XYZ file of C-alpha atoms in Angstrom:
641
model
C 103.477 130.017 113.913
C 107.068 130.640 113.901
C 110.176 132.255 115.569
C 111.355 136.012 115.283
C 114.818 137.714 116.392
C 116.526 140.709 115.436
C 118.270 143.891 116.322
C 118.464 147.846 115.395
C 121.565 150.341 115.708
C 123.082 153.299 115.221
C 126.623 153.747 113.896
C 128.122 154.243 117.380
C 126.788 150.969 118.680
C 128.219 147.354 118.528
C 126.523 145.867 115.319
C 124.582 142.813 115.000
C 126.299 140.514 112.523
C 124.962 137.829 110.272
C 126.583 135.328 112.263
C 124.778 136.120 115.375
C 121.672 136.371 113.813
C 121.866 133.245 112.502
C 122.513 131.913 116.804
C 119.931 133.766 117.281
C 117.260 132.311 114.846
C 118.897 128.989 115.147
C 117.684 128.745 118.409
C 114.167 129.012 117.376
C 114.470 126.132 115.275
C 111.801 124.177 117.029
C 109.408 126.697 116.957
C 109.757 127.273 112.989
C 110.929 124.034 111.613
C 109.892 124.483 107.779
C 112.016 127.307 106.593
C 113.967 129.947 107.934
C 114.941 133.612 106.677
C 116.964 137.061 107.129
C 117.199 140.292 106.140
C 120.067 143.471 106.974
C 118.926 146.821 106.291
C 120.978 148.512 102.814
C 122.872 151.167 103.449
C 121.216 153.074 100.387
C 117.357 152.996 102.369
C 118.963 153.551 105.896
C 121.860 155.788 105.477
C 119.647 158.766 105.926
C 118.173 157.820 109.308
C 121.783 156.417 110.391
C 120.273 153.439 111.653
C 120.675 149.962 110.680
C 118.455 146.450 111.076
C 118.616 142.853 111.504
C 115.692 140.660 111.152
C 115.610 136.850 111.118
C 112.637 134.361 111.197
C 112.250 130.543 111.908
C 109.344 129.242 109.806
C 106.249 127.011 110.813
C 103.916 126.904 107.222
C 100.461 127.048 108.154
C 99.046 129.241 105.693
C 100.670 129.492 102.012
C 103.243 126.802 102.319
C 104.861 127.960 99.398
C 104.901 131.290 99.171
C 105.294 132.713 103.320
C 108.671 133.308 103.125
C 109.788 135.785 105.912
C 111.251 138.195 106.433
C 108.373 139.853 104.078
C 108.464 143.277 102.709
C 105.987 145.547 100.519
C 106.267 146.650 96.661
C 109.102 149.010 97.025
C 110.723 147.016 99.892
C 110.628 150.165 102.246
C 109.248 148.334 104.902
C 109.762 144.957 106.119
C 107.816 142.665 108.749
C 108.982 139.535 110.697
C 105.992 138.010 112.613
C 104.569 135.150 114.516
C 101.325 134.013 114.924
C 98.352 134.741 113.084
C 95.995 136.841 111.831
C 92.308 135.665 111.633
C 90.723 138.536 109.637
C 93.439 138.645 107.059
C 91.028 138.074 104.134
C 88.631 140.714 105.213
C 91.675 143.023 105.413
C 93.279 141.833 102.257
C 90.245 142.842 100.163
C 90.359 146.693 101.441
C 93.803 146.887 100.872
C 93.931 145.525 97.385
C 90.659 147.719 96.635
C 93.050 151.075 97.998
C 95.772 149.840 95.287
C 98.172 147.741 97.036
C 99.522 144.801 95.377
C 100.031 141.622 97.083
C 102.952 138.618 96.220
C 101.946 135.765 98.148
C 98.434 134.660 99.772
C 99.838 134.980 103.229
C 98.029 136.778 106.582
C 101.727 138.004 107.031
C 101.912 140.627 103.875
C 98.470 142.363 104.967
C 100.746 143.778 108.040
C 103.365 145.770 105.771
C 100.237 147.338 103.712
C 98.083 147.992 106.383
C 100.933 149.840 107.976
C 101.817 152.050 105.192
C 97.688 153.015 105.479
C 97.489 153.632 109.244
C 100.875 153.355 110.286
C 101.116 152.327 114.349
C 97.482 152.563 114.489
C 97.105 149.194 112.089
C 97.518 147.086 115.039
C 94.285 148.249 115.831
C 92.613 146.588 113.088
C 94.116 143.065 113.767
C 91.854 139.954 114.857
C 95.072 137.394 115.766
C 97.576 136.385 118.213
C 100.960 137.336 117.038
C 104.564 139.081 117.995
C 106.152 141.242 115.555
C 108.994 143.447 114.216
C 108.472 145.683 111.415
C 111.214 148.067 109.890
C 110.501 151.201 108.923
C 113.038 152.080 106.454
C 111.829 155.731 105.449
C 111.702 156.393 109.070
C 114.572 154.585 110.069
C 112.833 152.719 112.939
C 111.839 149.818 114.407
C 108.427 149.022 115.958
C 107.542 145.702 118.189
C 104.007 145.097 119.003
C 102.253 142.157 120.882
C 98.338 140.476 120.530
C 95.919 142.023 122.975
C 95.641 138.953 125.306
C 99.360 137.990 125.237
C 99.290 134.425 123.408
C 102.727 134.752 121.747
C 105.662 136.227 123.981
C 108.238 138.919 122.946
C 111.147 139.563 124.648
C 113.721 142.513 124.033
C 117.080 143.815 125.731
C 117.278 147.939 125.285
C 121.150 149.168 125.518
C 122.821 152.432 124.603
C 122.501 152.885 120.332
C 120.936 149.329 120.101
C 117.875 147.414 120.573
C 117.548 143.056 120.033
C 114.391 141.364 120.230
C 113.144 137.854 120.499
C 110.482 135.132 120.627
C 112.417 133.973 123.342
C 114.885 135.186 125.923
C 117.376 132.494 124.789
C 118.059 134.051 121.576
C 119.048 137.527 123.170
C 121.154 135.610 124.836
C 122.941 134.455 122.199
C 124.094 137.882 121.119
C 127.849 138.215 122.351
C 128.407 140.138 125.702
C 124.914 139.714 127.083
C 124.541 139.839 130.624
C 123.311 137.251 132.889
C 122.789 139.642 135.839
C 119.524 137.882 137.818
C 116.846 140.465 139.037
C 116.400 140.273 142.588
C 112.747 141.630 142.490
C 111.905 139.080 139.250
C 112.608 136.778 141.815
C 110.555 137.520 144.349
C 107.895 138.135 141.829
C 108.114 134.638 140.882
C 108.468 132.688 144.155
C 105.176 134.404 144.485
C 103.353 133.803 141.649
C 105.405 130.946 140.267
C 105.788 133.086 136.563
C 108.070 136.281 135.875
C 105.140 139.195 135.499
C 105.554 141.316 132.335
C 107.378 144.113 131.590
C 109.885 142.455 133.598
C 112.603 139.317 132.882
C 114.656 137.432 135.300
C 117.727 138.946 133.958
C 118.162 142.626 134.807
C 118.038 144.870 131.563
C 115.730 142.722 129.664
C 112.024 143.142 129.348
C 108.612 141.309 128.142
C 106.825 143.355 125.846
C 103.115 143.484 127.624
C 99.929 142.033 125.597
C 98.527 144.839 123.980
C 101.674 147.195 123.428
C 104.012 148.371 121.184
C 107.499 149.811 121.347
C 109.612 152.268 119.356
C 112.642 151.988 118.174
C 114.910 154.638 116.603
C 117.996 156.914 116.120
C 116.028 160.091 118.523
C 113.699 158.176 120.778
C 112.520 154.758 122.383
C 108.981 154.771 123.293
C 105.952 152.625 124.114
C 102.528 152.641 123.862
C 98.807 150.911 124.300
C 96.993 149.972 121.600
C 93.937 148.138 123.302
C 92.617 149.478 126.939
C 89.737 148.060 126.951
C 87.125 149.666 129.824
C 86.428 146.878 132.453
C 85.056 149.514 134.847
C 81.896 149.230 132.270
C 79.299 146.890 132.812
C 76.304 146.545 130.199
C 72.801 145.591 131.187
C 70.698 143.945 128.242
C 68.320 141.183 128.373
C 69.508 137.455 128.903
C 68.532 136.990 125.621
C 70.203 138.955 124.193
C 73.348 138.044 126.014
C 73.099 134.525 124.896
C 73.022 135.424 121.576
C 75.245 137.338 121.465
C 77.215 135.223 122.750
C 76.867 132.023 120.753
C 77.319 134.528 117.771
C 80.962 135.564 118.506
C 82.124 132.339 119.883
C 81.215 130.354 116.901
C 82.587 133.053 114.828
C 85.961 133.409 116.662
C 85.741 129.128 115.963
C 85.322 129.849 112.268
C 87.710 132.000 112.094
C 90.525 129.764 113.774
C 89.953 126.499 110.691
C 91.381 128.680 108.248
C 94.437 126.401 107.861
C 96.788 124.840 104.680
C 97.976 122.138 107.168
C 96.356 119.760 109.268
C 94.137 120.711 112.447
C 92.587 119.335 115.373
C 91.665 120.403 118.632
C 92.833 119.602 122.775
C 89.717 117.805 124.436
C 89.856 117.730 128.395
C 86.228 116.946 128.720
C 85.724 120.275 130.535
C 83.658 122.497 129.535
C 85.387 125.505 127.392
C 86.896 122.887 125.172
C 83.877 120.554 124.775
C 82.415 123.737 123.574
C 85.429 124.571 121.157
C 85.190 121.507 119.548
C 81.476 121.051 119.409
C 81.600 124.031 117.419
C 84.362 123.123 115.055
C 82.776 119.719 113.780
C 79.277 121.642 113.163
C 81.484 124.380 111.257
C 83.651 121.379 109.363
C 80.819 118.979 109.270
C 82.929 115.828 109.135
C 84.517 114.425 112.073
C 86.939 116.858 112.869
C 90.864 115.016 114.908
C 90.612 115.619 119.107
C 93.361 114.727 121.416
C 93.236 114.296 124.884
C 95.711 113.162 127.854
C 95.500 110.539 130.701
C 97.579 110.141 133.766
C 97.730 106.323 135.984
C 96.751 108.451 139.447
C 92.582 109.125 138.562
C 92.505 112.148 140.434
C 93.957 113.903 137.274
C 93.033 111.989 134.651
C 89.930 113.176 132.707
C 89.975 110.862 129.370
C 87.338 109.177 130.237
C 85.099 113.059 129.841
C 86.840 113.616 127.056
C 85.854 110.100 125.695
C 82.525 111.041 126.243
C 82.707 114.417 124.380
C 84.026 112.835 121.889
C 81.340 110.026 121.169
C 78.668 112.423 121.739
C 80.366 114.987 119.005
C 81.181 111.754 116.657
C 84.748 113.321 116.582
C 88.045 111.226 115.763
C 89.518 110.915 118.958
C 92.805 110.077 119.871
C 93.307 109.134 123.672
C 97.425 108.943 125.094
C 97.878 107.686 128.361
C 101.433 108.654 129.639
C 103.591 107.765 133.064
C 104.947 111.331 133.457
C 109.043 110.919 134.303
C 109.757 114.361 135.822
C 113.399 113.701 136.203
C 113.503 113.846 132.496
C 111.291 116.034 131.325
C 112.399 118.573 133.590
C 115.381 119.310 131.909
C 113.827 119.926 128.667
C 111.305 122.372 130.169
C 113.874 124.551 131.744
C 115.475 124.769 128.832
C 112.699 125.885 126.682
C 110.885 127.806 129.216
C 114.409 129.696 130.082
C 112.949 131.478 132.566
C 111.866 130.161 136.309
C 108.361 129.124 135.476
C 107.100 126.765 138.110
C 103.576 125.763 136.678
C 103.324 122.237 136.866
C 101.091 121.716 134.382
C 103.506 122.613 131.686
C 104.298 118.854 132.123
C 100.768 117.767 130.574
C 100.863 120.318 128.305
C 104.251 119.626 127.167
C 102.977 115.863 126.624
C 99.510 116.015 125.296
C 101.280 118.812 122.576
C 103.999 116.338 121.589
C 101.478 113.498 120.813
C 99.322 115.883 119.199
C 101.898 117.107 116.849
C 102.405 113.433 115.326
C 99.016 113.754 113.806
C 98.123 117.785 113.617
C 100.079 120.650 113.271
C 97.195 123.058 114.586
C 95.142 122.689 117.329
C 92.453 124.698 119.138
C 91.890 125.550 122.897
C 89.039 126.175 125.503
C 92.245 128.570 127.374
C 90.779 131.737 128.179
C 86.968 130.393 129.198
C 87.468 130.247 133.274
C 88.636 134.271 133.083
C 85.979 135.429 131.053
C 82.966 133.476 133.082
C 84.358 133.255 136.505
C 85.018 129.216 135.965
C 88.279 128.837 138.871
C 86.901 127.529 141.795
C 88.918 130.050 143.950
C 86.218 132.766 142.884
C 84.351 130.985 145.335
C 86.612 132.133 147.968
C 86.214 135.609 146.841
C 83.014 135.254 147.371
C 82.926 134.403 150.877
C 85.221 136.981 151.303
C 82.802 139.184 149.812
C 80.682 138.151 152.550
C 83.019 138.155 155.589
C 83.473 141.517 154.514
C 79.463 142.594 155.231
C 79.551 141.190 158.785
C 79.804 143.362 161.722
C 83.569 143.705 163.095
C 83.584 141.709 166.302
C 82.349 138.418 163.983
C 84.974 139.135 161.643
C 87.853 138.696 164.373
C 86.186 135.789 165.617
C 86.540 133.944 162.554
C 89.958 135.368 161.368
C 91.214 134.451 164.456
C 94.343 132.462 165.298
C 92.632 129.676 166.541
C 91.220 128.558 163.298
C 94.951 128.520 162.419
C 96.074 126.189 165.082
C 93.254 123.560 163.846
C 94.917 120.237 162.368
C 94.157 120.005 158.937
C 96.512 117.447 157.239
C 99.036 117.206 154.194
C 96.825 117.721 151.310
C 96.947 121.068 149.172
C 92.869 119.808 148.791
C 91.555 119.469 151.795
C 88.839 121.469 152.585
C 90.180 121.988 156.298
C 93.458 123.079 154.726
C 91.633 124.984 152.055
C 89.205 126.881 155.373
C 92.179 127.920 157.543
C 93.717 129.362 153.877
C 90.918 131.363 153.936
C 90.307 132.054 157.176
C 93.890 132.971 157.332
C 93.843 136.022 155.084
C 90.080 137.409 155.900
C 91.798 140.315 158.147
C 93.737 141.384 154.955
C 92.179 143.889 152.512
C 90.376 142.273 149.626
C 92.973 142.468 146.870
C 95.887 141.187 149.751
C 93.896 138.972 150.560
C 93.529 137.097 146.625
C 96.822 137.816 146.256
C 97.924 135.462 149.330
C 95.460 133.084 147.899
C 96.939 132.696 144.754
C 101.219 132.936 145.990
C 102.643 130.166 146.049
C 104.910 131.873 148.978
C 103.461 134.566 150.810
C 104.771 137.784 152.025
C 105.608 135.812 155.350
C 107.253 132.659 153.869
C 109.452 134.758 151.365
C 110.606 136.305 154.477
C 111.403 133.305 156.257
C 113.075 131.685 153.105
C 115.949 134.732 152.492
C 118.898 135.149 153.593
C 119.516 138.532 155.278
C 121.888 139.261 152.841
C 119.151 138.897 149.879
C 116.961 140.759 151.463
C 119.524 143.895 151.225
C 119.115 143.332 147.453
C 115.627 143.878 147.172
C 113.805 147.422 145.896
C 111.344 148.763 147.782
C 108.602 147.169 145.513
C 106.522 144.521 145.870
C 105.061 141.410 143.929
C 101.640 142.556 144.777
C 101.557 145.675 142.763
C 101.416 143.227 139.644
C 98.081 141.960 140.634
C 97.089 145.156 142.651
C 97.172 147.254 139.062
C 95.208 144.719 137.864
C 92.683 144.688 140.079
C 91.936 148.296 140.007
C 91.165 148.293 136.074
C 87.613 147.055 137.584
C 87.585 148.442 141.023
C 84.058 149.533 140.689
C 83.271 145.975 139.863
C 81.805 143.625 141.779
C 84.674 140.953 143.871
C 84.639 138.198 141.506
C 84.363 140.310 138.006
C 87.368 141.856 139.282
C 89.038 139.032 140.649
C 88.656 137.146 137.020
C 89.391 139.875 134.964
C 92.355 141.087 137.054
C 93.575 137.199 136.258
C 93.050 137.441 132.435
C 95.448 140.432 132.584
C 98.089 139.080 134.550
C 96.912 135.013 135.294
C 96.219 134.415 131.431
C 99.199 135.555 129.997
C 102.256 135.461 132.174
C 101.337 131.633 133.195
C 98.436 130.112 130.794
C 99.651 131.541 127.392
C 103.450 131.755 128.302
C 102.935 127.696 129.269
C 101.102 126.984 126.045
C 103.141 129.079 123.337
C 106.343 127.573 124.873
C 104.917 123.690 125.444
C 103.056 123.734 122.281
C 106.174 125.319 120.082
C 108.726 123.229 121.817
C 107.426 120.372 119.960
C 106.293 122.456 116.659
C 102.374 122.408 116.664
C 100.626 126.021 116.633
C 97.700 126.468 119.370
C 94.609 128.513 118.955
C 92.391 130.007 121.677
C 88.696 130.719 120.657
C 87.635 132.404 123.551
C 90.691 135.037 123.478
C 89.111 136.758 120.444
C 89.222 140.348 121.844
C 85.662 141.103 120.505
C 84.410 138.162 123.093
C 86.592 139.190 125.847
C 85.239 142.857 125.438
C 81.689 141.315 125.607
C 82.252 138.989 128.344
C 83.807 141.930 130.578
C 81.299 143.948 130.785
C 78.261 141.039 131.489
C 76.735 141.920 135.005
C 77.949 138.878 137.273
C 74.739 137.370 137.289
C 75.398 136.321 133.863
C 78.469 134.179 134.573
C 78.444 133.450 138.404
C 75.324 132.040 140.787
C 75.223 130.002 143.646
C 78.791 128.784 143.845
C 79.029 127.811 140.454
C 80.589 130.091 136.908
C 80.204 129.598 133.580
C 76.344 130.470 134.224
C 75.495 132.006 130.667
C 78.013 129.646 128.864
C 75.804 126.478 129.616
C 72.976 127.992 128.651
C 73.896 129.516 125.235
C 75.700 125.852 124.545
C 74.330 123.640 126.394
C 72.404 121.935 123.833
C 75.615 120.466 122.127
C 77.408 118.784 125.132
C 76.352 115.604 127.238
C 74.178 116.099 130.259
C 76.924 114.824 132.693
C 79.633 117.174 131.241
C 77.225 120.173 131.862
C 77.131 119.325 135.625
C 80.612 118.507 135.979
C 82.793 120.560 138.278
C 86.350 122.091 137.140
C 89.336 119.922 137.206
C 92.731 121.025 136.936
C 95.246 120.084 134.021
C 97.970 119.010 136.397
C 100.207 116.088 137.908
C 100.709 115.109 141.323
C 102.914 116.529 142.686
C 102.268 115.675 146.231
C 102.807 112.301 145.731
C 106.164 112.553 143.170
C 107.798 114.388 146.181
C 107.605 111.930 148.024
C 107.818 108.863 146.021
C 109.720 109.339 142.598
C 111.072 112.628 142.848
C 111.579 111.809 146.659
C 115.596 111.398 145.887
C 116.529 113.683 143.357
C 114.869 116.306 145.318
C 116.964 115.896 147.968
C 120.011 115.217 146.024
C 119.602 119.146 143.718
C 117.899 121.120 146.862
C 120.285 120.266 149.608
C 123.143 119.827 147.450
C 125.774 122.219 149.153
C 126.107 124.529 146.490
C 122.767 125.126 145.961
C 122.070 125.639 149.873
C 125.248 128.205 149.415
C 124.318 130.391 146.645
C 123.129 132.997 149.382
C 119.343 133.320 148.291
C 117.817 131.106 150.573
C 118.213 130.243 153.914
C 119.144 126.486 154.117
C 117.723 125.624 157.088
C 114.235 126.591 155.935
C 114.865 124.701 152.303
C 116.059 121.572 154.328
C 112.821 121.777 156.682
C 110.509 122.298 153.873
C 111.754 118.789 152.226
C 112.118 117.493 155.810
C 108.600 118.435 156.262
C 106.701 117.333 152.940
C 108.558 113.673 152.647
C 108.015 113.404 156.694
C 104.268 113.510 155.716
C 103.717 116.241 158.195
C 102.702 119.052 155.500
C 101.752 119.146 151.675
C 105.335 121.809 150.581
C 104.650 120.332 147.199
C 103.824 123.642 145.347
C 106.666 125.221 146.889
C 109.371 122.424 146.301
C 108.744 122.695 142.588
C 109.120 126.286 142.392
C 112.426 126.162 144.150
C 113.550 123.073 142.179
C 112.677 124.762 138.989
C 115.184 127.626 139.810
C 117.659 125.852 140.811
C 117.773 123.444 137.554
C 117.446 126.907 135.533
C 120.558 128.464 137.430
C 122.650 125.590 136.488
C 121.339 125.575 132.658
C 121.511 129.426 132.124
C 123.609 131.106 134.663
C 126.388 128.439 136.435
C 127.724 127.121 132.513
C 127.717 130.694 131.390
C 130.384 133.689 131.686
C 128.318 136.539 132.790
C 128.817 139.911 131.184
């Protein structure tokens, strides 16, 4: 795992000199801590084209400690790769190459990219198995071509200008490069006060852009242009017998397992107790056959603290099982994760993950994940809503106004973001909206009405005609002939799973140096699990259907029954015990009440409210302290350009 930056111009544009390359990569430093590398196009191989190149890497060995220098190039040094992540079916691809001719230097996954490409050129991403970023030079051609994994696990980030194109693991680095603007997008802001994450192809600073999972861009002297390499069809659903669907299943699960223990460095695995990574990690110690290293986290408030499932995993498995029990101090930590996250990204659980990925480094510099398993078989409990929905839907008209009805509105239902009163008039709340509205309220963290409330007339003027929904909306209709909740999940593993789940892990997990792996994001099982008729994952209120029975012979009785439990901290509580004062102190501090975004009078009531008791604003107090600590880190101590 590692960190890549870089640039491409012509002659008329502003070049990008060793000395800002090395800001750039220098940056990275904690995400490739072993080595670190560059490389500037000669004028002999680029002169023709016009165009020169800057590529610089930051170093994590995992595979071929000694020889996986990067930037890499092939025999005759014509083209020239620097990447991040990895890729699983390197061997297999290796052994075709070498058998067409090509010679290899090193015993890396990272040289099968610049021979595969001189074969297939932009159609090698194709043949990939991995998670990765990239930037490979073309030096005959005189271009430049990014590309991204299919699922999103690593991030890529790149700033397009007039003659010139920079790219980076992380938006940070392009802003290193000197003269980069700091302009904030008023529409990535509204995105995120609704979702809580910046969607792709969009960044919070106007002219830069994400890179989407599954795409690559174009760089050169006569065009700019991207492209998909993996649509997969989720309008297509597959009817075989259960069987068969189990098998199948077990088969490419414990073969996307395998495939993730190829490693020259020490590797373990995260253990929640829930299911997907119970099932990870049962399947790692029957591959390894020797007790194989799990780490999980614990919190003091028992609400969120599952180490005592995880405990029970791990006797069950016979794994060696380290157990950290931590006193999250947000006032601390914060800092740190706006810094590496350098975008507003208000998912609280990045504080766990930040934790449990620190402690896990000290022993491990891999580890493997159950992310990905609640998309695939409908696990989140909110596809229970969707389900109702589903079902308020079917009843005659003058039932459904009864029960959307303002009344149920008006109904007490206390402070907590759990209660199932709270949770009912949620629901009941957004039954007259259309189905896809209606999960998008569900999952904002402000609605369409609150955003309203919360801006100032003036920001308001700013805003396009466009609207956060049409993230999730697009989603949704790559399975509109799908039943609710297959569309529902898979809309969230194209927009859920990567802008918030992968974006949290990659930046958590690489702050402190330790490369993640994610089973279940294997694109063969994702294209498997997509099309499975509903029946197979969901029934009675409960996902995950065909999961427990393909492996339910490896876990613990109790786990098996268990309900979902969410990775996250409490919030609720810190707002109005240990974050009570600094709250206050950064969110009604009078310049942040007067940067003309928000009106203060709704800010001040929504702390009013929330430490008064009277309502639970913890969800949105986060989101709003997040951006305020990242305008003070990236924008206030800056000089725009």
């Amino acid at each position: 795992m590692c960190g890549i930056a870089g640039a491409i111009w012509t002659a008329e544009a502003e070049p990008v000199d060793a000395a800002t390359l090395a800001r750039m990569t220098d940056l990275l430093a904690h995400r490739g801590p072993d080595d670190a590398g560059a490389y500037a196009s000669r004028v002999a191989l680029a002169a023709a084209a016009g165009m020169s190149v800057a590529l610089g890497h930051r170093r994590l060995s995992i595979i071929d400690l000694a020889g996986g220098h990067q930037p890499l190039a092939n025999e005759d040094e014509t083209v020239w790769v620097t990447f991040n992540g990895e890729i699983y079916n390197f061997a297999e691809l290796r052994h075709r190459l070498e058998g067409a001719g090509h010679k290899f230097r090193s015993a890396t996954d990272t040289e099968v990219l610049v021979h595969l490409y001189e074969d297939e050129g932009i159609d090698f991403l194709r043949h990939l198995n991995g998670m990765f970023a990239l930037a490979l030079w073309d030096a005959r051609r005189g271009e430049l071509i990014l590309a991204r994994d299919r699922l999103g696990e690593k991030p890529l980030f790149y700033r397009r200008e007039p003659g010139r194109l920079t790219f980076a693991s992380e938006l940070k680095s392009l802003l290193a490069v000197p003269g980069a603007p700091r302009r904030l997008d008023p529409h990535a802001l509204d995105c995120y006060l609704a979702l809580h994450y910046v969607p792709h192809p969009q960044s919070i600073f106007e002219g830069y852009a994400k890179l989407p999972p599954g795409h690559w861009a174009r760089f050169g002297r006569e065009r700019f242009e991207t492209g998909s390499y993996w649509q997969p069809d989720f309008q297509r659903e597959v009817v075989r017998p259960w069987a068969d669907d189990v098998g199948t299943l077990r088969t490419l699960l414990t073969e996307a397992v395998e495939m993730r223990l190829v490693s020259d460095v020490p590797l373990g695995a995260f253990l929640s107790g829930g299911i997907d990574s119970s099932i990870v990690v049962a399947l790692m110690q029957r591959a390894r056959g020797e007790p194989i290293r799990t780490f999980s986290i614990g919190f003091p408030v028992p609400e969120y603290d599952e180490t005592h499932h995880a405990r029970e995993v791990a006797r069950h498995l016979g794994t060696r099982h380290e157990e950290f029990h931590v006193t999250p101090d947000a006032v601390s930590i914060l800092p740190k994760l706006v810094w590496h996250y350098d975008e507003p990204f208000s998912d609280s659980s990045a504080i766990p993950t930040y934790y449990v990925s620190q402690l896990t480094r000290a022993h491990v510099t891999v580890a493997l994940t159950g992310d990905g398993g609640d998309e695939l078989f409908a696990g989140y409990p909110r596809y229970r809503a969707v389900a109702l929905g589903a079902m308020f839907d079917r009843l005659p008209a003058p039932l459904r106004s009864i029960l959307a009805a303002e009344f149920w509105q008006r109904l007490p239902a206390g402070t907590s973001q759990k209660s199932r009163l709270r949770r009912f008039k949620r629901l009941t709340g957004a039954l007259a909206q259309s189905p896809g509205r209606r999960y998008f309220d569900w999952l904002s963290v402000f609605n369409e009405q609150a955003r309203a409330e919360l801006y100032t007339d003036e920001y308001l003027a700013t805003l396009p005609d466009a609207d956060p929904y049409d993230f999730i909306a697009e989603a949704l209709a790559r399975s509109s002939r799908r039943d609710p909740i297959t569309a529902a999940s898979l809309a969230d593993a194209l927009t859920y799973l990567p802008c918030d789940l992968m974006m949290k892990v990659d930046i958590a997990s690489m702050a402190n140096s330790l490369e993640c792996r994610a089973p279940f994001l294997d694109h063969r099982l994702v294209e498997f699990a997509a099309a499975l008729p509903i029946g197979r994952k969901y029934r009675r209120g409960r996902g995950k259907r065909i999961l427990l029975e393909a492996f339910g012979d490896l876990l613990p009785p109790s786990i098996l029954r268990r309900g979902k439990m969410g990775f996250g901290v409490p919030l609720d509580h810190w707002f109005r015990h240990e974050l009570r004062d600094y709250a206050r102190e950064v969110l009604l501090d009078p310049s942040t009440l007067g940067r003309g975004y928000f009106r203060p009078e709704v800010v001040t009531r929504l702390v009013e409210d929330h430490q008064a008791g009277r309502f639970d604003h913890s969800y949105r107090l986060w989101s709003l302290l997040f951006f305020e600590l990242w305008q003070r880190e990236w924008v206030d101590d800056t000089v725009a350009g």
